[in-house]
PDB file of C-alpha atoms in Angstrom:
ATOM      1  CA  UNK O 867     114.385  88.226-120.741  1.00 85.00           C
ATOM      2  CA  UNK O 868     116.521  85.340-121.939  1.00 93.00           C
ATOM      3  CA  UNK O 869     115.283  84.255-125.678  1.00 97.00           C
ATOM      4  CA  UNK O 870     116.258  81.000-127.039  1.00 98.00           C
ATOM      5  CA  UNK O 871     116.032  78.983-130.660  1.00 98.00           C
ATOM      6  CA  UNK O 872     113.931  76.453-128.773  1.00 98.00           C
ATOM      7  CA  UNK O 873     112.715  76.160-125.680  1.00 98.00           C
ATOM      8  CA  UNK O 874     111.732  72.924-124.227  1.00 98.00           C
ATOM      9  CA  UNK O 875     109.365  72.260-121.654  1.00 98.00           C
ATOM     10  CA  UNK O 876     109.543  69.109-119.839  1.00 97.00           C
ATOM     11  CA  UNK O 877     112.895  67.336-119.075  1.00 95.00           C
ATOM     12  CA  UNK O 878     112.425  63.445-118.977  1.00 95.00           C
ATOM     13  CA  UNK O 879     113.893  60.956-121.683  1.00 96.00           C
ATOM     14  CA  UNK O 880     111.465  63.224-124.489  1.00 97.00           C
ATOM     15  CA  UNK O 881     112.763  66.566-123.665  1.00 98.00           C
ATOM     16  CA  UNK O 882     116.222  66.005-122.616  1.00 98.00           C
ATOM     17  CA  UNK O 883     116.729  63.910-125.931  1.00 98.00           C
ATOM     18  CA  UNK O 884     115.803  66.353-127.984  1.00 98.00           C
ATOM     19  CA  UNK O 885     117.523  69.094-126.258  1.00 98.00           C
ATOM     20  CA  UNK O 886     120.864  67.046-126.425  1.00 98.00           C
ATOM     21  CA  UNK O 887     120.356  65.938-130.257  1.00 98.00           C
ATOM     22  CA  UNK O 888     119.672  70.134-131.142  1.00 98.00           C
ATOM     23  CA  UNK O 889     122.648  70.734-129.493  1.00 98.00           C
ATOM     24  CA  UNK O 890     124.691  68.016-131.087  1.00 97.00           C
ATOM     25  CA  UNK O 891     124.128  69.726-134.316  1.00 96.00           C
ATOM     26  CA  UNK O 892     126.381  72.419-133.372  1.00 94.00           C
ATOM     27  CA  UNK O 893     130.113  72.262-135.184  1.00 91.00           C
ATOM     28  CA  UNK O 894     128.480  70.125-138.321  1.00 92.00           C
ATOM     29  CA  UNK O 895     125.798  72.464-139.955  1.00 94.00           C
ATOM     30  CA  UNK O 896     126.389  76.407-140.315  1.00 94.00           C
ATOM     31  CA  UNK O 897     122.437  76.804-139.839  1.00 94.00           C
ATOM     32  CA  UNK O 898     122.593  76.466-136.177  1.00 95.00           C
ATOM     33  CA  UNK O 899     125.377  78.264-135.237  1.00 94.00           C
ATOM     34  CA  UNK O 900     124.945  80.381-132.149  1.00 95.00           C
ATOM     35  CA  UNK O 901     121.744  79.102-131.375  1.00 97.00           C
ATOM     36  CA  UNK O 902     120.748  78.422-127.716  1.00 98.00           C
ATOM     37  CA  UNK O 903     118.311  75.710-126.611  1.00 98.00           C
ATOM     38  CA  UNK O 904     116.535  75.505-122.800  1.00 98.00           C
ATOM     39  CA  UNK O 905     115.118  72.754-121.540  1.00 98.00           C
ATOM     40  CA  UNK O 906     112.506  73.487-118.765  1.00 98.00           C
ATOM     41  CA  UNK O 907     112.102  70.344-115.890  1.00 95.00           C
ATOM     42  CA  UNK O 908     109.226  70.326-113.198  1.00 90.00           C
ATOM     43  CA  UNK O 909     110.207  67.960-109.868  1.00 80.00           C
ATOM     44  CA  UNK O 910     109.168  64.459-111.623  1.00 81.00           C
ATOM     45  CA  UNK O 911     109.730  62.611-114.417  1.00 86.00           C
ATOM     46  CA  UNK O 912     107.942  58.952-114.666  1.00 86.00           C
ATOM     47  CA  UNK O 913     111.222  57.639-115.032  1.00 88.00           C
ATOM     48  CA  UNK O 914     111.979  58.509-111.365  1.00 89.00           C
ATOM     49  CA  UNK O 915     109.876  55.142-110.789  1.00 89.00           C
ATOM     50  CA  UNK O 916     111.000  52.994-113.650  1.00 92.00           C
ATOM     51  CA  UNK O 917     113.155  50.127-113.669  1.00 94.00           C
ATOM     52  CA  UNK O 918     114.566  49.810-117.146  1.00 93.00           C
ATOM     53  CA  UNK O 919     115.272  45.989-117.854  1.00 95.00           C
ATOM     54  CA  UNK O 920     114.444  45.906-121.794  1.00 94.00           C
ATOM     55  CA  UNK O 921     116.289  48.751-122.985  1.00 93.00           C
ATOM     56  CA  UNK O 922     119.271  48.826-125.739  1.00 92.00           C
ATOM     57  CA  UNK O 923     122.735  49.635-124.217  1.00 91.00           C
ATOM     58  CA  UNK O 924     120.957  50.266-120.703  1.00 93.00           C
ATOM     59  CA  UNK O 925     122.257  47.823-118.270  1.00 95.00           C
ATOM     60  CA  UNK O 926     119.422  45.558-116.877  1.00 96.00           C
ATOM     61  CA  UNK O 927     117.956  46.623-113.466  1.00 96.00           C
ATOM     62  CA  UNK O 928     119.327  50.809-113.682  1.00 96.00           C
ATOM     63  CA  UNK O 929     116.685  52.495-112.157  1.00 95.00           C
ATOM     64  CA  UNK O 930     115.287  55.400-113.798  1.00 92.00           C
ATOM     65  CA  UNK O 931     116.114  58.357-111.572  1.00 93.00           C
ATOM     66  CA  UNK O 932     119.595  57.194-111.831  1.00 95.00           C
ATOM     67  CA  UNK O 933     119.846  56.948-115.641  1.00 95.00           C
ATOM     68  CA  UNK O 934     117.734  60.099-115.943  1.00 93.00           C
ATOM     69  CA  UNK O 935     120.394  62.378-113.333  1.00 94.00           C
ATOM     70  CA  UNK O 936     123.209  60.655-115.979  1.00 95.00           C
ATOM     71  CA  UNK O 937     120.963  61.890-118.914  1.00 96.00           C
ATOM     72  CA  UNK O 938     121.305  65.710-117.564  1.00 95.00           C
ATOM     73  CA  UNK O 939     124.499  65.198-116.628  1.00 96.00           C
ATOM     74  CA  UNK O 940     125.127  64.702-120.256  1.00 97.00           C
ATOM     75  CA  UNK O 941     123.208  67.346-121.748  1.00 97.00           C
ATOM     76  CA  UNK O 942     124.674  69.849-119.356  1.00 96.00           C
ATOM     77  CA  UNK O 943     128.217  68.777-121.787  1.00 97.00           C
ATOM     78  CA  UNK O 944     126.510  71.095-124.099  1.00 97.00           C
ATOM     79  CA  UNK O 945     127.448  74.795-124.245  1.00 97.00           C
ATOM     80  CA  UNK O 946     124.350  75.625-125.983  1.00 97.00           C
ATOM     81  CA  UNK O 947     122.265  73.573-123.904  1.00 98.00           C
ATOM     82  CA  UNK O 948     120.657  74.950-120.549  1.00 98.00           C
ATOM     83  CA  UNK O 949     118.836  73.409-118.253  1.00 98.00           C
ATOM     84  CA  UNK O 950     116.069  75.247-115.903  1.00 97.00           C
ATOM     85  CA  UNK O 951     114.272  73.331-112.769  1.00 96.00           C
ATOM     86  CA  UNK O 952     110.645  75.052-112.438  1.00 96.00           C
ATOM     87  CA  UNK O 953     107.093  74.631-113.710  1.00 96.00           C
ATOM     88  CA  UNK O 954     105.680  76.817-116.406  1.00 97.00           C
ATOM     89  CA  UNK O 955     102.115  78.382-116.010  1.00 97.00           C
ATOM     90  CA  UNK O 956     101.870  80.064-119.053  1.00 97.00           C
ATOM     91  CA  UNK O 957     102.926  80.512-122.732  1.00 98.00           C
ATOM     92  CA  UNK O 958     101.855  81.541-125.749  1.00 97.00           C
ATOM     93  CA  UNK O 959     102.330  83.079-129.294  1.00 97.00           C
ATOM     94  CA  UNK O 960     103.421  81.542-132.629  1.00 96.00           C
ATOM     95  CA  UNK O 961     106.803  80.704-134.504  1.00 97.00           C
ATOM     96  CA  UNK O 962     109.620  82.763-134.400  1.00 97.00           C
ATOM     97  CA  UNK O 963     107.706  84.616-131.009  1.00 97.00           C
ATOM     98  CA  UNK O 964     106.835  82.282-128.131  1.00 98.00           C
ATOM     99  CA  UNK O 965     106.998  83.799-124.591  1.00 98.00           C
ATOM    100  CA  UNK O 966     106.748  81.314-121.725  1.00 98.00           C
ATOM    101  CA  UNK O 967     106.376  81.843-118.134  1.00 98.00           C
ATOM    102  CA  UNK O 968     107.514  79.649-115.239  1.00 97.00           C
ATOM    103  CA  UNK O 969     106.184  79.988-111.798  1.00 96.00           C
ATOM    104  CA  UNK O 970     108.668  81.550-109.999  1.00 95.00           C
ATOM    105  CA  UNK O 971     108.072  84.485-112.378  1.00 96.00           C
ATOM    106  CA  UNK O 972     110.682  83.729-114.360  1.00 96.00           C
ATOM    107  CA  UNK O 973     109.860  84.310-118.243  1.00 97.00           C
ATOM    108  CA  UNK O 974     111.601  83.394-121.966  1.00 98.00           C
ATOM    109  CA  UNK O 975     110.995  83.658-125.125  1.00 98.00           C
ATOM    110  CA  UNK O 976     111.750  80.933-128.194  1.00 98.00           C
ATOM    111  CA  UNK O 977     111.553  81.161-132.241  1.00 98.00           C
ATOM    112  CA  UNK O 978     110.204  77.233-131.186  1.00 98.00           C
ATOM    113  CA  UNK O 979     108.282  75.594-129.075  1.00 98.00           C
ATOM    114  CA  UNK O 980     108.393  71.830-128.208  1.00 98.00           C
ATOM    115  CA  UNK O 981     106.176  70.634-125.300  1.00 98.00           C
ATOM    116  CA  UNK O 982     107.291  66.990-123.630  1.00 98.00           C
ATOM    117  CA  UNK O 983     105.184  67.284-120.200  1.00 96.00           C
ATOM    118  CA  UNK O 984     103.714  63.375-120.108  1.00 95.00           C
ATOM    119  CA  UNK O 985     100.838  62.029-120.320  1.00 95.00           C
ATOM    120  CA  UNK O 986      99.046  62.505-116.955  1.00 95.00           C
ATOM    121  CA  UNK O 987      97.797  66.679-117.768  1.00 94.00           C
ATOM    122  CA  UNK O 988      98.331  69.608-119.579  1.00 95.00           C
ATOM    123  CA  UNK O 989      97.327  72.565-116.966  1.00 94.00           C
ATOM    124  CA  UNK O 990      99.842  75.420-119.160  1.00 97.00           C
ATOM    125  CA  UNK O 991      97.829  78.268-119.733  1.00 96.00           C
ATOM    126  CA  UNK O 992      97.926  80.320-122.949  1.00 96.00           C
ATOM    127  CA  UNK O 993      98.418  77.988-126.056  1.00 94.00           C
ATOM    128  CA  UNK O 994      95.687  76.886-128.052  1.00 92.00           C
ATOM    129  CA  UNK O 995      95.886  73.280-128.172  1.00 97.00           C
ATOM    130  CA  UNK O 996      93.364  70.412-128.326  1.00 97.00           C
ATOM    131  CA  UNK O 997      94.004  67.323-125.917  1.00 97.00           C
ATOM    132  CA  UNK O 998      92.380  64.592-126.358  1.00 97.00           C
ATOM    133  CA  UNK O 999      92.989  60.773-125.125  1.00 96.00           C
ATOM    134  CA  UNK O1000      95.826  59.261-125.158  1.00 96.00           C
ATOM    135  CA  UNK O1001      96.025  56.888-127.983  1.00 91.00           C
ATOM    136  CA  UNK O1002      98.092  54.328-127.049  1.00 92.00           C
ATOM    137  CA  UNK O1003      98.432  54.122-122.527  1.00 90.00           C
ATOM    138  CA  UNK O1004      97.522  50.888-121.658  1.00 88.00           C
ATOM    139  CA  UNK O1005      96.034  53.298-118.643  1.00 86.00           C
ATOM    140  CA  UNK O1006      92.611  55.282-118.951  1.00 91.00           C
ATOM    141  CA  UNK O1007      92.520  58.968-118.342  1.00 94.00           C
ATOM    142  CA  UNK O1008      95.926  59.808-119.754  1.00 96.00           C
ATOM    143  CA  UNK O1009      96.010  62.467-122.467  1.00 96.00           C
ATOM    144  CA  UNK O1010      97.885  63.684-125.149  1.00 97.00           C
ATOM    145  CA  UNK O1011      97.740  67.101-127.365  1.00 98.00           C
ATOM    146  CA  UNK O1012      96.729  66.406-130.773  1.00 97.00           C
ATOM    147  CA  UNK O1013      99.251  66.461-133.917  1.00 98.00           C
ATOM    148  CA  UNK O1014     100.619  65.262-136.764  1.00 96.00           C
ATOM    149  CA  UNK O1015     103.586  63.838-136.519  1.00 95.00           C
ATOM    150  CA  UNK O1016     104.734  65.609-133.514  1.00 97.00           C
ATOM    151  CA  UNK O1017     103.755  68.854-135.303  1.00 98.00           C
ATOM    152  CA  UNK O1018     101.173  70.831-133.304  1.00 98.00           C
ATOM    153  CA  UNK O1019     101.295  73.941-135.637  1.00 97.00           C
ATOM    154  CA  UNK O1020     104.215  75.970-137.352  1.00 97.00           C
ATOM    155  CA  UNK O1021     106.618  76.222-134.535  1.00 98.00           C
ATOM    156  CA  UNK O1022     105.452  74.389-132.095  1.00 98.00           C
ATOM    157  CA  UNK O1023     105.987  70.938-131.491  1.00 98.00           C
ATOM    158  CA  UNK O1024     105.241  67.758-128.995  1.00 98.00           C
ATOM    159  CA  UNK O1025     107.529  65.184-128.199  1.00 98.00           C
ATOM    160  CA  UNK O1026     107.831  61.818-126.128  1.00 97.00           C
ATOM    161  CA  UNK O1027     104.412  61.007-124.250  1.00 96.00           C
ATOM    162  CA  UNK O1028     102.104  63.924-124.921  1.00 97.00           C
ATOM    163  CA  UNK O1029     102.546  63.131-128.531  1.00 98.00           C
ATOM    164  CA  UNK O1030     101.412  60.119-128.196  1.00 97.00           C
ATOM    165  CA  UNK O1031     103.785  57.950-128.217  1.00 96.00           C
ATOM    166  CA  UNK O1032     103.624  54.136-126.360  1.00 94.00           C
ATOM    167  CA  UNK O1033     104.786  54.468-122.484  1.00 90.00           C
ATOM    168  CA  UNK O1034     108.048  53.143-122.704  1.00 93.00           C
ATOM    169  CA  UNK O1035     111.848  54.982-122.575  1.00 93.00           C
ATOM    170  CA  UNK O1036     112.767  54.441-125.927  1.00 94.00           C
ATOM    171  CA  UNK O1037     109.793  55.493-127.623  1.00 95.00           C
ATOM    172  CA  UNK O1038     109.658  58.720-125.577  1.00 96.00           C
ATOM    173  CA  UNK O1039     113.712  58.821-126.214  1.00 96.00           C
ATOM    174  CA  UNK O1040     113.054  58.789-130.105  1.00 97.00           C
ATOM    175  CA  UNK O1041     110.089  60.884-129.878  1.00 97.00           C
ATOM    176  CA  UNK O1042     112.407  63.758-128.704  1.00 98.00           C
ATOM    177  CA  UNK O1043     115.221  63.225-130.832  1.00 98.00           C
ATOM    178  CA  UNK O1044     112.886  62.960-134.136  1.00 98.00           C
ATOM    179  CA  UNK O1045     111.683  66.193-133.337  1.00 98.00           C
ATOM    180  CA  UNK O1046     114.791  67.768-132.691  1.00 98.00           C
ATOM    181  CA  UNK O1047     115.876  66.301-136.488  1.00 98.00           C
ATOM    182  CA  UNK O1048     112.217  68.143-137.443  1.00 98.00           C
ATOM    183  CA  UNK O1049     112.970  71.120-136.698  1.00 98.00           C
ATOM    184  CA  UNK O1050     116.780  70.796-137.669  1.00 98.00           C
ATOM    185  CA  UNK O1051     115.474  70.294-141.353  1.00 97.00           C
ATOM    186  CA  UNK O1052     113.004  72.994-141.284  1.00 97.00           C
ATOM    187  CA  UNK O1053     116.259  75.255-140.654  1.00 97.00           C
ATOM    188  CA  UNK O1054     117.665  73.358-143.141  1.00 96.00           C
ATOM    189  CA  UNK O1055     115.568  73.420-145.791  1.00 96.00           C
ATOM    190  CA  UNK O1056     116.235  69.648-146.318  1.00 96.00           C
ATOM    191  CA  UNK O1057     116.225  66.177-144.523  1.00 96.00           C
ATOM    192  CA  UNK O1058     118.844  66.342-141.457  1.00 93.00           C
ATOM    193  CA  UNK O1059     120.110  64.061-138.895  1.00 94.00           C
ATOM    194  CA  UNK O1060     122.861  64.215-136.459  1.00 93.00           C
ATOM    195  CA  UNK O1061     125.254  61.866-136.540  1.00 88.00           C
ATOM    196  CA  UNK O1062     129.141  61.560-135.292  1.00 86.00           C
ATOM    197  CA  UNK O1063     131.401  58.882-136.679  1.00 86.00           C
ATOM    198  CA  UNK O1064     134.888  57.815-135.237  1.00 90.00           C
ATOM    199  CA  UNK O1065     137.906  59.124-136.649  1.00 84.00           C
ATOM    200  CA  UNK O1066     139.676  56.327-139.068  1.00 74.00           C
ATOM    201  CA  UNK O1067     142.490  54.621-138.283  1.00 60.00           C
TER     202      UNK O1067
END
């Protein structure tokens, strides 16, 4: 059984970003060397059907599926970065001991949790979590799992829709990528962010 630093379950603009910004910490902070991160994707994302026209640095008119295959494309560029395809039926435990299992009987385990499934359901079986409407779809019957801040409990996180974020790329993009720089401080003991600079001239 593989075990991971964090495993994340869902892989649309949420997941993916956070994946990608955990794994950009690698090389600039001694806290996260050697850790491994998964990112678990079912068959759809909502941005298969989007058409991003308002986005920053996103040329007008890119469809979603498109930007999202460049998007795992990109975090696959990451050594300590994997990427799964399958749906998980099942997880459970607590920080520093999360054990998830996909359908295909496949099965992990993770010191942390972050869950970035959407906004339609939450049919995982095995963690104790409250969802409740979704507080900001312009849609009725959408849900989201209750937390503060994107913190669930100690350990296990949401990011990107199922937070509760508004339904649009960037705020599920950010939504993944604060988390990430969550739990990076946690580790840290301190405030962290990731960022790269260009070399002077």
């Amino acid at each position: 059984m593989e075990k991971f630093s964090v495993v994340i379950i869902g892989g649309g603009p949420a997941g993916l970003t956070c994946g990608i910004t955990l794994a950009s910490a690698e090389g600039k902070f001694d806290f996260v060397e050697g850790n491994e991160y998964l990112v678990i994707y079912d068959e759809y994302s909502d941005l298969d059907k989007a058409l991003l026209n308002n986005v920053p640095a996103v040329q007008k008119g890119t469809k979603g599926k498109e930007l999202l295959e460049r998007i795992r494309k990109q975090a696959e560029e990451f050594p300590s970065l994997k990427l799964k395809k399958g749906k998980v039926v099942k997880a459970e435990g607590e920080k520093g001991s999360f054990w998830i299992k996909l359908e295909d009987g496949s099965e992990f385990t993770a010191e942390y949790l972050v869950i970035a499934t959407g906004f339609h359901k939450f049919d995982i079986e095995g963690l104790d979590v409250q969802v409740v409407p979704h507080r900001k779809s312009p849609r009725q019957g959408k849900i989201m799992i209750k937390n503060e801040n994107g913190k669930v409990r100690e350990g296990l996180f949401v990011a990107g829709l199922v937070a509760g974020v508004p339904t649009m790329y960037a705020c599920a993009s950010g939504s993944g990528a604060e988390v990430a720089c969550d739990i990076l401080s946690e580790w840290a003991g301190k405030t962290v962010v990731v960022h790269d600079v260009p070399d002077s001239d």
